[in-house]
Coordinates of C-alpha atoms in Angstrom, one line a residue:
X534 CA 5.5 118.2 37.1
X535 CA 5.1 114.5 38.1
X536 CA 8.3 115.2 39.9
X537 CA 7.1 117.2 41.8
X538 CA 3.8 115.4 43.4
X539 CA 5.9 113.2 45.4
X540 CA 9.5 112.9 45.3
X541 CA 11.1 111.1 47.9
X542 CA 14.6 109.1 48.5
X543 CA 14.5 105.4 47.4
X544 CA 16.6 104.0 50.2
X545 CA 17.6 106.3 52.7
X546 CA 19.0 103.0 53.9
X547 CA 22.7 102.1 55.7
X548 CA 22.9 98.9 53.4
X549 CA 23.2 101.6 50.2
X550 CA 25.3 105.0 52.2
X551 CA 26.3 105.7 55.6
X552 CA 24.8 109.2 55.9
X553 CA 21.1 110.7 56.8
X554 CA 19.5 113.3 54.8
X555 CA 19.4 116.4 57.5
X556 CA 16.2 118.2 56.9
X557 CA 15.5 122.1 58.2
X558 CA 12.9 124.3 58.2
X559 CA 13.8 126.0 55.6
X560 CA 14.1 122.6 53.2
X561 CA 11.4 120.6 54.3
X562 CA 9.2 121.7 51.7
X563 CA 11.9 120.3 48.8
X564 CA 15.4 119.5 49.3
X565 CA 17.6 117.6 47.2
X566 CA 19.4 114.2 48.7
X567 CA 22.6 114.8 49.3
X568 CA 22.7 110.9 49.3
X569 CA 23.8 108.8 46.8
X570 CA 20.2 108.0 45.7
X571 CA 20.3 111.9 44.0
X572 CA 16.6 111.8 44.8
X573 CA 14.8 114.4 46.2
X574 CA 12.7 114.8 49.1
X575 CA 9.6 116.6 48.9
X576 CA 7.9 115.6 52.2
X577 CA 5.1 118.4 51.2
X578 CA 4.2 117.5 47.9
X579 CA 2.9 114.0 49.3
X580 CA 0.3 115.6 51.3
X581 CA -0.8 117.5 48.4
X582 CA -0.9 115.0 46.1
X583 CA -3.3 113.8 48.2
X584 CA -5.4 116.3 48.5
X585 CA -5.1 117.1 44.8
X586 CA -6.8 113.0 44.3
X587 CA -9.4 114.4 46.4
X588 CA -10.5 117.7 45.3
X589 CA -9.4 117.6 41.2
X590 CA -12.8 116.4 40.4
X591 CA -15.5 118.7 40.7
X592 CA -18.9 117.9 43.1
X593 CA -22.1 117.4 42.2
X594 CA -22.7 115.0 45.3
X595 CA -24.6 118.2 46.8
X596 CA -28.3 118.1 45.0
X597 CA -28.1 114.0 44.2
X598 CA -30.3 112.0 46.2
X599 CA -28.1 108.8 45.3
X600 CA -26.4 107.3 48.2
X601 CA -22.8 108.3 48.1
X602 CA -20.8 105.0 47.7
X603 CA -17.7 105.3 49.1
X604 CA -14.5 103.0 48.8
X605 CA -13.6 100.5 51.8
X606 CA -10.0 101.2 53.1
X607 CA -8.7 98.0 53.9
X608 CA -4.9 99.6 55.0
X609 CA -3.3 98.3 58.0
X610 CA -0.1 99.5 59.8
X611 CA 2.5 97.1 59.0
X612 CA 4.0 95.2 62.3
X613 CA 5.3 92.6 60.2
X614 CA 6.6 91.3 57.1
X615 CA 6.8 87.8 55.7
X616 CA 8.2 87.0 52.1
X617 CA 7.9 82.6 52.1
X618 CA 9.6 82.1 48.9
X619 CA 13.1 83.4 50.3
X620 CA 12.1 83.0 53.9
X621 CA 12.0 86.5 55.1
X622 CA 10.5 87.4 58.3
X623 CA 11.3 90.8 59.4
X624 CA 9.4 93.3 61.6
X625 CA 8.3 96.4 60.3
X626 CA 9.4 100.1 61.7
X627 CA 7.5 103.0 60.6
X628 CA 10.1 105.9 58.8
X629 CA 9.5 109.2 59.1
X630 CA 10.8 112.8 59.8
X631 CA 12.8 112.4 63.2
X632 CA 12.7 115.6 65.8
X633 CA 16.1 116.5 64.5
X634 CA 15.1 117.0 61.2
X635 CA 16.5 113.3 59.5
X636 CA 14.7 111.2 57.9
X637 CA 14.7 107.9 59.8
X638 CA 16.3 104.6 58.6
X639 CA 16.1 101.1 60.0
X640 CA 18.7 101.1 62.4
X641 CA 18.5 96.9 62.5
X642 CA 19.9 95.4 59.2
X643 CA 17.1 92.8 59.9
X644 CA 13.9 94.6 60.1
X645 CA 11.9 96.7 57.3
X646 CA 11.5 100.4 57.0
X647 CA 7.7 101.7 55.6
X648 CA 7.4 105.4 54.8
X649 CA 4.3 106.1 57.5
X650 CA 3.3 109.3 55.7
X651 CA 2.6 107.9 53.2
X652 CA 0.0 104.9 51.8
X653 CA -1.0 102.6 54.2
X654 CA -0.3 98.5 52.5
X655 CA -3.8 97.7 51.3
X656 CA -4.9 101.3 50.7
X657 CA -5.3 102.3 47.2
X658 CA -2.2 104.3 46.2
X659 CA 1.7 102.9 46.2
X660 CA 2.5 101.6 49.7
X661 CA 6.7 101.4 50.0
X662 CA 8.7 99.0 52.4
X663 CA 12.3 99.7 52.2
X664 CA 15.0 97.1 53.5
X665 CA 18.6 96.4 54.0
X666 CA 20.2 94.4 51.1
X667 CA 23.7 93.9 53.1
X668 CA 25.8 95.4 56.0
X669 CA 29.5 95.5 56.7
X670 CA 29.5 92.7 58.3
X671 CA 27.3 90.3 55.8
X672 CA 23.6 89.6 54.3
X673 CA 21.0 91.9 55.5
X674 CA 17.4 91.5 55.6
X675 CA 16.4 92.1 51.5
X676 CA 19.6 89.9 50.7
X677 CA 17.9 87.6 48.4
X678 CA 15.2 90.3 47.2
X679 CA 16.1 89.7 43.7
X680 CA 15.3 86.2 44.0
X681 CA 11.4 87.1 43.7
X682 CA 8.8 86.0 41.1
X683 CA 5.7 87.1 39.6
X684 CA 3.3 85.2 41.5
X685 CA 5.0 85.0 45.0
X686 CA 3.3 86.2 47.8
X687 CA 4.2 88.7 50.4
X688 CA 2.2 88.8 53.5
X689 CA 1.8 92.0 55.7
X690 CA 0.1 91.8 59.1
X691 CA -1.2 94.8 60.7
X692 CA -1.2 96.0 64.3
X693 CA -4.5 94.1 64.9
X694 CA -3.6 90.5 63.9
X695 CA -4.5 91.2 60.6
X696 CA -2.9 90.1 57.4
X697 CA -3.0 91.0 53.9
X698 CA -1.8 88.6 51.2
X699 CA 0.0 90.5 48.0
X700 CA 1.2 89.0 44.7
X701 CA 4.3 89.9 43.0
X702 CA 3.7 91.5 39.4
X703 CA 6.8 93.0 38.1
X704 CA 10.2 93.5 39.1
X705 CA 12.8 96.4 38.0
X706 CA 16.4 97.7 38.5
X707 CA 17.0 101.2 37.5
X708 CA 20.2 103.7 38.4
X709 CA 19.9 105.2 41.5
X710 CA 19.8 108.4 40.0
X711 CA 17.2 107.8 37.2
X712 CA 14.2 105.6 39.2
X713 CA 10.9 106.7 38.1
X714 CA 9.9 108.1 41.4
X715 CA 6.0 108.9 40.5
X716 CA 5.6 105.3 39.3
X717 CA 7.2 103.6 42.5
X718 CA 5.7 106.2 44.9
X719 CA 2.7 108.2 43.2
X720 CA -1.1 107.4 43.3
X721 CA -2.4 105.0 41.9
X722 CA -6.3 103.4 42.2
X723 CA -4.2 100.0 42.4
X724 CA -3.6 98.8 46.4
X725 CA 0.1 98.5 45.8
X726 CA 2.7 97.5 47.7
X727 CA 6.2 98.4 46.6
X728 CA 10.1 97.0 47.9
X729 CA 12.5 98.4 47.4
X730 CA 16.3 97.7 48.1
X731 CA 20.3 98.2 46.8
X732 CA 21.6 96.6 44.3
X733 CA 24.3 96.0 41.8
X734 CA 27.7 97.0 41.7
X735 CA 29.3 98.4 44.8
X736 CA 30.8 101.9 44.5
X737 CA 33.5 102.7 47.3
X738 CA 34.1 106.1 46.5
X739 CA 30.2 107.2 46.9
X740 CA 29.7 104.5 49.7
X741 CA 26.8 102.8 48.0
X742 CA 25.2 100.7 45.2
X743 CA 24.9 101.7 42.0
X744 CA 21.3 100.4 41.5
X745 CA 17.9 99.6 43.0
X746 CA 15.7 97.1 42.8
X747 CA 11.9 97.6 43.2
X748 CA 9.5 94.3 43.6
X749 CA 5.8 95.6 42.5
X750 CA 3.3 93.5 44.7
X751 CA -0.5 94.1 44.6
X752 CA -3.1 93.2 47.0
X753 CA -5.0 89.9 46.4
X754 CA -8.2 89.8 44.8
X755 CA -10.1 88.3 48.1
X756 CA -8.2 90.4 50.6
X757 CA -10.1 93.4 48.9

């Protein structure tokens, strides 16, 4: 069932295959990748996952007379990216459904993909930036990804000048075709901020990497 809140390709990126997951009408509500992720994308299950956070609980708001406390949303949209410790700067393009029925990729090696249907970085829930780990012709923008510790900090700054400092807390590889897509993309009270790029071996034949690598980053304590 998990599977099913939110299922979504981990890199629909050139760096890891050369093709674009077409999307119809008829398979917008859950298609399976034809991609070498194997992932599927569920574009309508993210929206009522959502809603399903919302409403699950039942209200009895309606004859308090306590002031309804309500949590402060400190999500930006991303413009930019900035990773010190391996000296990424990248600017951020949002990824979503395109008008003829794709989902969109980078299309520069050097700039960062977030998914902007779903969590905004510094909202509570798993925000995703996706990135370029190489290209034909050499390193792309996520080359040195891996390089990452807990502790480092990755800074996002929003359309408005803003900026929101998160902290590395974990780092996995998993197959491409076994990720644990409710952990990377699910909800979460957490204001997470997820990476994700290619990695290990090559494989010719599919025209990808055989891996991903996720960086888990959450929001710092006084940016909340």
């Amino acid at each position: 069932m998990l599977r099913l809140l939110f299922l979504l390709s981990l890199l629909l990126l050139a760096g890891c295959t050369q093709e674009q997951i077409p999307i119809t009408k008829e398979n917008a509500s859950q298609i399976h990748a034809s991609n070498p992720s194997g992932i599927e994308v569920n574009s309508k299950k993210l929206i009522e996952s959502k809603t399903d956070q919302a409403t699950s609980q039942p209200s009895t708001f309606g004859t308090s007379k306590e002031p309804i406390i309500r949590d402060q949303e400190v999500g930006v949209i991303p413009t930019s990216l900035s990773i010190p410790a391996i000296e990424v700067h990248a600017k951020v393009m949002n990824v979503g459904l395109l008008e003829n029925g794709q989902m969109g990729v980078p299309t520069d090696y050097m700039e960062v993909g977030w998914f902007e249907p779903g969590t905004k970085p510094g909202d509570r829930g798993n925000a995703v930036l996706a990135g370029h780990v190489d290209s034909k012709t050499g390193p792309a923008i996520f080359f040195h990804l891996e390089k990452l510790q807990v502790g480092d900090e990755v800074i996002v700054t929003g359309e408005q000048g803003e900026n929101l400092t998160f902290i590395v807390r974990d780092k996995k590889i998993f197959p491409k075709d076994n990720a644990p897509v409710f952990e990377i993309f699910g909800y979460t009270s957490r204001r997470m901020l997820n990476l994700i790029t290619c990695t290990g071996t090559f494989d010719r034949k599919q025209g990808g990497h055989i891996d991903r690598l996720v960086i888990y980053t959450e929001l710092k304590e006084d940016n909340q």
